[in-house]
Short mmCIF file of C-alpha atoms and ligand atoms in Angstrom, two decimals:
data_model
loop_
_atom_site.label_atom_id
_atom_site.label_comp_id
_atom_site.label_asym_id
_atom_site.label_seq_id
_atom_site.Cartn_x
_atom_site.Cartn_y
_atom_site.Cartn_z
CA MET A 1 0.00 0.00 0.00
CA GLN A 2 1.27 3.45 -0.85
CA VAL A 3 1.48 5.91 2.03
CA VAL A 4 1.62 9.62 1.24
CA TYR A 5 3.49 11.62 3.88
CA ASP A 6 4.96 15.14 4.18
CA PRO A 7 7.46 16.06 6.91
CA ARG A 8 6.13 19.64 7.03
CA HIS A 9 3.43 18.45 9.44
CA VAL A 10 5.98 19.20 12.21
CA LEU A 11 5.59 22.94 11.50
CA HIS A 12 2.27 22.83 13.35
CA ASP A 13 3.41 22.32 16.94
CA PRO A 14 1.53 24.52 19.44
CA VAL A 15 2.41 24.11 23.13
CA THR A 16 -0.87 24.61 25.01
CA GLU A 17 -4.55 23.93 24.41
CA VAL A 18 -7.36 25.13 26.66
CA GLN A 19 -10.04 22.64 27.75
CA TYR A 20 -12.87 24.06 29.89
CA GLY A 21 -10.67 27.02 30.84
CA VAL A 22 -7.72 24.83 31.85
CA PRO A 23 -4.48 25.25 29.89
CA MET A 24 -2.92 21.84 29.21
CA PRO A 25 -0.23 20.40 26.93
CA MET A 26 -1.43 19.75 23.36
CA TYR A 27 -2.68 16.23 22.68
CA GLU A 28 -2.40 16.69 18.92
CA VAL A 29 1.41 16.58 18.56
CA PRO A 30 3.92 15.82 15.77
CA ALA A 31 4.97 12.60 17.56
CA ARG A 32 1.60 11.14 16.58
CA ALA A 33 2.40 11.10 12.88
CA GLU A 34 5.98 10.05 13.52
CA SER A 35 4.81 7.07 15.57
CA ILE A 36 2.64 5.92 12.66
CA ARG A 37 5.41 6.55 10.14
CA ALA A 38 7.90 4.47 12.15
CA ALA A 39 5.46 1.55 12.45
CA LEU A 40 4.72 1.53 8.71
CA LEU A 41 8.39 1.88 7.73
CA ALA A 42 9.08 -1.30 9.68
CA ASP A 43 6.48 -3.28 7.67
CA ASP A 44 7.18 -4.11 4.01
CA SER A 45 3.44 -4.00 3.22
CA PHE A 46 3.89 -0.21 2.95
CA SER A 47 5.88 2.10 0.66
CA PHE A 48 6.16 5.87 0.98
CA ALA A 49 5.41 8.58 -1.59
CA ASP A 50 5.75 12.39 -1.48
CA PRO A 51 2.80 14.72 -2.02
CA VAL A 52 2.36 16.90 -5.10
CA GLY A 53 1.11 20.49 -4.72
CA HIS A 54 -2.53 20.94 -5.78
CA GLY A 55 -2.94 24.67 -5.11
CA LEU A 56 -5.88 26.27 -3.33
CA GLY A 57 -8.65 25.24 -5.75
CA PRO A 58 -9.57 22.01 -3.91
CA VAL A 59 -9.44 23.92 -0.59
CA THR A 60 -11.83 26.69 -1.62
CA ALA A 61 -14.08 24.01 -3.15
CA VAL A 62 -15.00 23.07 0.45
CA HIS A 63 -14.01 26.17 2.50
CA HIS A 64 -15.05 29.83 2.54
CA GLU A 65 -12.42 31.98 0.82
CA GLY A 66 -12.42 34.29 3.85
CA LEU A 67 -11.36 31.41 6.12
CA VAL A 68 -8.55 30.43 3.77
CA ARG A 69 -7.41 34.07 3.51
CA PHE A 70 -7.50 34.53 7.28
CA LEU A 71 -5.46 31.37 7.96
CA GLY A 72 -2.89 32.48 5.39
CA GLU A 73 -2.55 35.86 7.13
CA ALA A 74 -3.11 34.91 10.77
CA TRP A 75 0.45 34.51 11.98
CA GLY A 76 1.56 37.75 10.32
CA LEU A 77 -1.31 39.58 12.05
CA TRP A 78 -0.37 38.08 15.41
CA ARG A 79 3.31 38.94 14.90
CA ALA A 80 2.31 42.51 14.18
CA ARG A 81 0.60 42.56 17.61
CA GLY A 82 3.74 41.21 19.30
CA GLY A 83 2.83 37.50 19.08
CA GLY A 84 5.86 35.29 19.56
CA GLY A 85 7.59 38.22 21.33
CA SER A 86 6.03 39.57 24.52
CA MET A 87 2.75 37.81 23.64
CA PRO A 88 2.42 33.98 23.79
CA PRO A 89 4.00 32.08 20.88
CA GLN A 90 0.60 30.88 19.73
CA PHE A 91 -2.62 32.56 18.64
CA MET A 92 -6.10 31.52 19.80
CA PRO A 93 -9.44 33.34 20.18
CA ASP A 94 -10.78 34.70 23.45
CA THR A 95 -14.12 35.74 21.95
CA VAL A 96 -16.00 33.56 19.46
CA LEU A 97 -19.10 34.33 17.41
CA HIS A 98 -21.83 32.58 19.42
CA PRO A 99 -25.04 32.50 17.32
CA ALA A 100 -27.12 33.95 20.19
CA MET A 101 -25.11 37.18 20.24
CA ARG A 102 -26.67 38.46 17.06
CA GLU A 103 -29.93 36.48 17.14
CA GLY A 104 -32.48 38.24 14.96
CA MET A 105 -29.92 40.76 13.68
CA GLY A 106 -28.46 39.10 10.58
CA GLU A 107 -24.94 38.03 9.79
CA ALA A 108 -21.97 39.56 11.56
CA PRO A 109 -19.45 41.36 9.38
CA GLU A 110 -15.86 40.10 9.66
CA PRO A 111 -14.04 42.52 11.97
CA SER A 112 -10.61 43.87 11.04
CA ALA A 113 -8.83 43.40 14.41
CA ALA A 114 -6.71 40.23 14.58
CA VAL A 115 -8.33 38.92 17.80
CA GLY A 116 -11.78 39.65 16.40
CA ARG A 117 -10.94 37.89 13.16
CA ILE A 118 -9.72 34.69 14.83
CA GLY A 119 -12.92 34.59 16.91
CA TYR A 120 -14.89 35.00 13.70
CA TRP A 121 -13.20 32.06 11.95
CA CYS A 122 -12.52 29.65 14.86
CA TRP A 123 -15.09 27.85 17.01
CA GLU A 124 -13.22 26.60 20.10
CA THR A 125 -10.11 26.95 22.27
CA MET A 126 -8.08 23.81 21.56
CA THR A 127 -6.59 24.69 18.17
CA PRO A 128 -3.90 27.37 18.60
CA LEU A 129 -2.09 28.68 15.54
CA VAL A 130 1.70 28.91 15.40
CA ALA A 131 4.09 30.28 12.76
CA GLY A 132 4.02 27.11 10.62
CA SER A 133 0.39 26.07 11.06
CA TYR A 134 -0.77 27.28 7.67
CA GLN A 135 2.11 25.58 5.82
CA ALA A 136 1.47 22.32 7.67
CA ALA A 137 -2.25 22.48 6.94
CA ARG A 138 -1.62 23.14 3.24
CA ALA A 139 0.79 20.18 3.14
CA ALA A 140 -1.88 17.97 4.77
CA VAL A 141 -4.34 18.86 2.00
CA ASP A 142 -1.74 18.00 -0.62
CA VAL A 143 -1.10 14.65 1.09
CA ALA A 144 -4.83 13.84 0.91
CA LEU A 145 -5.20 14.95 -2.72
CA THR A 146 -2.06 13.13 -3.86
CA ALA A 147 -3.36 10.00 -2.17
CA ALA A 148 -6.67 10.57 -4.02
CA ASP A 149 -4.73 10.80 -7.31
CA LEU A 150 -3.08 7.42 -6.61
CA LEU A 151 -6.53 5.95 -6.02
CA LEU A 152 -7.78 7.44 -9.30
CA ALA A 153 -4.73 5.95 -11.03
CA GLY A 154 -5.87 2.49 -9.98
CA ASP A 155 -4.52 1.65 -6.52
CA ALA A 156 -7.10 -0.34 -4.56
CA ALA A 157 -6.20 1.35 -1.27
CA VAL A 158 -4.03 4.36 -0.38
CA TYR A 159 -3.23 5.92 3.00
CA GLY A 160 -2.66 9.64 3.59
CA LEU A 161 -0.63 10.16 6.76
CA ALA A 162 -1.53 13.74 7.60
CA ARG A 163 -1.96 16.14 10.50
CA PRO A 164 -3.29 18.40 11.90
CA PRO A 165 -6.59 16.52 11.44
CA GLY A 166 -9.41 18.25 9.60
CA HIS A 167 -12.80 16.57 10.09
CA HIS A 168 -14.00 19.14 12.66
CA CYS A 169 -13.65 22.03 10.19
CA PRO A 170 -16.91 23.05 8.50
CA ARG A 171 -16.94 25.25 5.42
CA SER A 172 -16.43 28.52 7.28
CA ALA A 173 -14.48 27.82 10.48
CA PHE A 174 -11.51 25.91 11.87
CA GLY A 175 -11.15 24.02 15.15
CA GLY A 176 -11.07 20.53 16.69
CA TYR A 177 -7.25 20.53 16.30
CA GLY A 178 -7.42 21.24 12.56
CA LEU A 179 -7.32 24.05 10.01
CA PHE A 180 -8.49 22.54 6.71
CA ASN A 181 -10.83 19.61 6.24
CA TYR A 182 -8.65 17.52 3.95
CA SER A 183 -11.00 14.51 4.13
CA ALA A 184 -13.77 16.72 2.77
CA ALA A 185 -11.44 18.27 0.17
CA ALA A 186 -10.39 14.80 -1.05
CA SER A 187 -13.99 13.54 -1.02
CA ALA A 188 -15.21 16.49 -3.11
CA TYR A 189 -12.21 16.06 -5.44
CA LEU A 190 -13.04 12.38 -5.93
CA ALA A 191 -16.76 13.09 -6.37
CA ASP A 192 -15.90 15.54 -9.19
CA ARG A 193 -13.99 12.77 -10.95
CA VAL A 194 -15.83 9.52 -10.25
CA GLY A 195 -19.37 10.48 -9.16
CA ARG A 196 -20.70 8.98 -5.95
CA VAL A 197 -18.41 8.89 -2.91
CA ALA A 198 -18.98 7.53 0.59
CA VAL A 199 -17.22 8.91 3.66
CA LEU A 200 -16.89 6.53 6.61
CA ASP A 201 -15.75 8.47 9.67
CA VAL A 202 -14.47 6.15 12.41
CA ASP A 203 -12.75 8.80 14.55
CA TYR A 204 -14.06 8.74 18.15
CA HIS A 205 -15.34 12.29 17.65
CA HIS A 206 -18.13 13.15 15.27
CA GLY A 207 -16.79 14.77 12.08
CA ASN A 208 -18.99 17.82 12.32
CA GLY A 209 -17.06 19.64 9.61
CA THR A 210 -17.45 16.91 7.02
CA GLN A 211 -21.13 16.44 7.87
CA GLN A 212 -21.78 20.18 7.47
CA ILE A 213 -19.91 20.44 4.17
CA PHE A 214 -21.90 17.63 2.55
CA TYR A 215 -25.20 17.98 4.45
CA HIS A 216 -27.18 19.06 1.37
CA ARG A 217 -25.49 16.75 -1.13
CA ALA A 218 -26.74 13.35 -2.28
CA ASP A 219 -23.58 12.37 -4.14
CA VAL A 220 -21.35 12.31 -1.03
CA LEU A 221 -22.71 10.06 1.72
CA TYR A 222 -21.45 10.78 5.25
CA VAL A 223 -21.58 7.94 7.81
CA SER A 224 -20.06 8.30 11.28
CA LEU A 225 -19.56 6.15 14.40
CA HIS A 226 -18.70 8.31 17.40
CA GLY A 227 -19.11 9.15 21.05
CA ASP A 228 -22.67 10.43 21.61
CA PRO A 229 -22.66 14.27 21.47
CA ASP A 230 -24.78 14.21 24.63
CA ARG A 231 -21.47 13.66 26.47
CA ALA A 232 -18.71 14.01 23.87
CA PHE A 233 -17.02 16.77 21.90
CA PRO A 234 -18.19 18.45 19.63
CA TYR A 235 -21.42 18.37 21.70
CA PHE A 236 -23.73 20.26 19.32
CA ILE A 237 -23.77 17.96 16.30
CA GLY A 238 -23.61 14.25 15.57
CA TRP A 239 -27.10 13.29 16.75
CA ALA A 240 -28.83 10.23 15.28
CA GLY A 241 -31.68 12.45 14.06
CA GLU A 242 -29.43 14.42 11.71
CA ARG A 243 -29.99 12.74 8.35
CA GLY A 244 -29.12 15.40 5.77
CA ALA A 245 -31.36 18.06 4.23
CA GLY A 246 -32.85 19.02 0.87
CA PRO A 247 -31.32 16.86 -1.87
CA GLY A 248 -28.99 15.45 0.82
CA GLU A 249 -31.82 14.08 2.95
CA GLY A 250 -30.97 10.49 3.87
CA PHE A 251 -27.29 10.94 2.92
CA THR A 252 -26.00 11.54 6.46
CA LEU A 253 -26.03 8.67 8.97
CA ASN A 254 -24.90 9.16 12.57
CA LEU A 255 -24.37 6.23 14.91
CA PRO A 256 -23.66 7.71 18.37
CA LEU A 257 -22.19 5.21 20.84
CA PRO A 258 -22.07 4.92 24.64
CA ALA A 259 -19.12 5.44 26.97
CA GLY A 260 -17.11 2.25 27.43
CA CYS A 261 -18.15 0.98 23.97
CA THR A 262 -16.71 -2.54 23.59
CA ASN A 263 -15.22 -4.27 20.54
CA ASP A 264 -18.44 -6.25 19.99
CA ARG A 265 -20.75 -3.28 20.31
CA TYR A 266 -18.49 -1.32 17.97
CA LEU A 267 -18.39 -4.06 15.31
CA ALA A 268 -22.18 -4.32 15.39
CA ALA A 269 -22.48 -0.55 14.74
CA LEU A 270 -19.80 -0.83 12.04
CA ASP A 271 -21.91 -3.42 10.21
CA THR A 272 -24.86 -1.00 10.22
CA ALA A 273 -22.59 1.71 8.83
CA LEU A 274 -21.19 -0.58 6.14
CA GLU A 275 -24.69 -1.65 5.04
CA ARG A 276 -25.57 2.01 4.44
CA VAL A 277 -22.30 2.57 2.55
CA ALA A 278 -22.96 -0.50 0.38
CA GLU A 279 -26.43 0.88 -0.56
CA HIS A 280 -24.86 4.10 -1.85
CA SER A 281 -23.22 2.40 -4.88
CA ALA A 282 -20.20 4.66 -4.48
CA ALA A 283 -17.27 4.59 -6.88
CA ALA A 284 -14.86 5.37 -4.02
CA LEU A 285 -14.73 5.23 -0.24
CA VAL A 286 -12.95 7.76 1.98
CA VAL A 287 -12.21 6.63 5.54
CA SER A 288 -11.57 9.29 8.19
CA LEU A 289 -9.40 7.08 10.38
CA GLY A 290 -9.33 8.21 13.99
CA LEU A 291 -7.70 5.83 16.45
CA ASP A 292 -8.95 7.70 19.50
CA THR A 293 -11.47 4.85 19.88
CA TYR A 294 -8.60 2.94 21.54
CA GLY A 295 -9.21 1.95 25.18
CA GLN A 296 -6.24 3.94 26.48
CA ASP A 297 -6.91 7.15 24.57
CA PRO A 298 -6.48 10.09 26.98
CA ILE A 299 -9.39 12.22 25.69
CA ALA A 300 -11.98 9.61 24.69
CA ASP A 301 -13.94 6.81 26.41
CA PHE A 302 -14.32 3.76 24.15
CA ALA A 303 -12.71 0.43 25.05
CA LEU A 304 -11.39 -0.88 21.73
CA SER A 305 -8.28 -3.08 21.60
CA THR A 306 -5.56 -3.22 18.96
CA ASP A 307 -6.69 -6.54 17.42
CA VAL A 308 -10.19 -5.23 16.68
CA TYR A 309 -8.71 -2.64 14.30
CA HIS A 310 -7.61 -5.54 12.08
CA GLU A 311 -11.20 -6.77 11.96
CA VAL A 312 -12.51 -3.25 11.26
CA GLY A 313 -10.08 -2.89 8.32
CA ARG A 314 -11.04 -6.35 7.09
CA ARG A 315 -14.78 -5.56 7.15
CA VAL A 316 -14.21 -2.24 5.35
CA ALA A 317 -12.27 -4.11 2.65
CA GLY A 318 -15.31 -6.38 2.29
CA LEU A 319 -17.12 -3.48 0.58
CA GLY A 320 -14.80 -4.04 -2.39
CA LEU A 321 -14.47 -0.28 -3.03
CA PRO A 322 -11.34 1.70 -3.94
CA THR A 323 -10.48 3.07 -0.52
CA LEU A 324 -8.69 6.24 0.51
CA VAL A 325 -7.76 6.18 4.20
CA LEU A 326 -6.91 9.56 5.74
CA GLN A 327 -5.54 9.92 9.24
CA GLU A 328 -7.59 11.99 11.70
CA GLY A 329 -7.31 11.67 15.52
CA GLY A 330 -5.78 9.21 18.01
CA TYR A 331 -3.83 10.46 21.03
CA PHE A 332 -2.34 7.49 22.85
CA VAL A 333 0.99 7.89 21.11
CA PRO A 334 2.72 4.71 22.41
CA LYS A 335 0.22 2.48 20.56
CA LEU A 336 -0.82 4.78 17.73
CA GLY A 337 1.61 3.38 15.14
CA GLU A 338 0.73 -0.19 15.97
CA ASN A 339 -3.00 0.54 15.88
CA ALA A 340 -2.76 2.26 12.48
CA ARG A 341 -0.56 -0.50 11.06
CA THR A 342 -2.98 -3.16 12.33
CA TRP A 343 -6.01 -1.36 10.83
CA LEU A 344 -4.32 -0.98 7.46
CA ARG A 345 -3.11 -4.60 7.43
CA GLY A 346 -6.71 -5.67 7.97
CA LEU A 347 -7.76 -3.53 5.00
CA LEU A 348 -5.02 -5.11 2.87
CA GLY A 349 -5.98 -8.63 3.86
CA ARG A 350 -2.59 -9.23 5.50
CA PRO A 351 -2.60 -11.38 8.63
CA LEU A 352 -2.78 -9.88 12.10
CA ASP A 353 0.82 -9.30 13.20
CA LEU A 354 0.99 -7.68 16.61
CA ARG A 355 4.41 -6.39 17.61
CA PRO A 356 5.65 -5.15 20.96
CA THR A 357 5.34 -1.40 21.47
CA PRO A 358 8.66 0.31 20.73
CA GLY A 359 10.32 2.15 23.62
C1 LIG B 401 -9.48 15.03 15.15
C2 LIG B 401 -9.81 14.95 16.59
O1 LIG B 401 -9.76 13.86 17.16
N1 LIG B 401 -10.09 16.08 17.22
C3 LIG B 401 -10.46 16.02 18.59
C4 LIG B 401 -10.58 17.35 19.25
C5 LIG B 401 -10.95 17.13 20.68
N2 LIG B 401 -10.58 18.19 21.54
C6 LIG B 401 -10.65 17.89 22.94
C7 LIG B 401 -12.03 17.58 23.38
C8 LIG B 401 -12.23 17.72 24.86
C9 LIG B 401 -12.18 16.37 25.53
N3 LIG B 401 -12.25 16.48 26.94
C10 LIG B 401 -12.05 15.15 27.51
C11 LIG B 401 -11.58 15.17 28.91
C12 LIG B 401 -11.12 13.78 29.26
N4 LIG B 401 -10.54 13.70 30.55
ZN1 LIG B 402 -11.12 12.41 17.35
#
């Protein structure tokens, strides 16, 4: 299996995120991708390829031009305010555009002040920007699109090893550790070229960004298994009753799951998801692969074990669709490489081959 990877992901390396007002070390760190890279390099089922630049066209196909412009300018604006000098070496909003603020008063104009602008384009407090964030996010999109090109060229399965993850980014905002929704960009890119596409999002968190981007479309099906938003981030979206709207009605399927979700419960929900994907008659499948469903993940609450990822990959392969796998979350770094390698081996039909955790 070809793996597309770009070392520029390390340029996005903020120090501190803020959860419920508490500053804490970032969970979404460069070591995540490096752990996966090391595990795949040690397995001759995988070979590495470099990304090719695709420009901004596929980004603005799924994101508001104002968001893309802001992210391109953000660090320069922060520097001009002293960011990285006397101000913290990262940039995050303190005031975000809550819909109730302007209820009944129409859309807010984008302000010109830097701190106002970041609150206009960002929806939470766990995705700080640093000097290299934009470059890393652009590289991640190119990884996803290059992997999509390899799929279009005939590979049965391709893996894009990218970060920061993008499935929490809707059309007009960033957040959830990511800047650009590269899974959505690749899905739209594939849909333009092959017709119907299915997105299977197995990250622990609901992919609110991807759901929003395709909510009104019937050609791109979005199916997600995730922690119930009643208790889990992103809290406001991912409910079972959200099924798509207009022409997209029936083309979103959410399967929220309980805390402590076991391997068996998960596989049963996966079968429901795969049945819906099979009905879509897609020409390609995009998997948003989050491994934060793992039992030891520090910010999630499922109970999956490494061996079940082999079975999940195997069942996904049973669809018989050309499959683009794009990395999203997963924060238990010591097992992340092994979990990704196991999942992908299942997809490839290679035997389960558990190895001791390095270090
Ligand atoms: C791609 C992805 O996985 N993004 C996840 C973003 C989640 N941000 C943190 C959510 C807050 C979780 N709080 C859990 C506290 C557990 N002790
Ligand atoms: Zn996640």
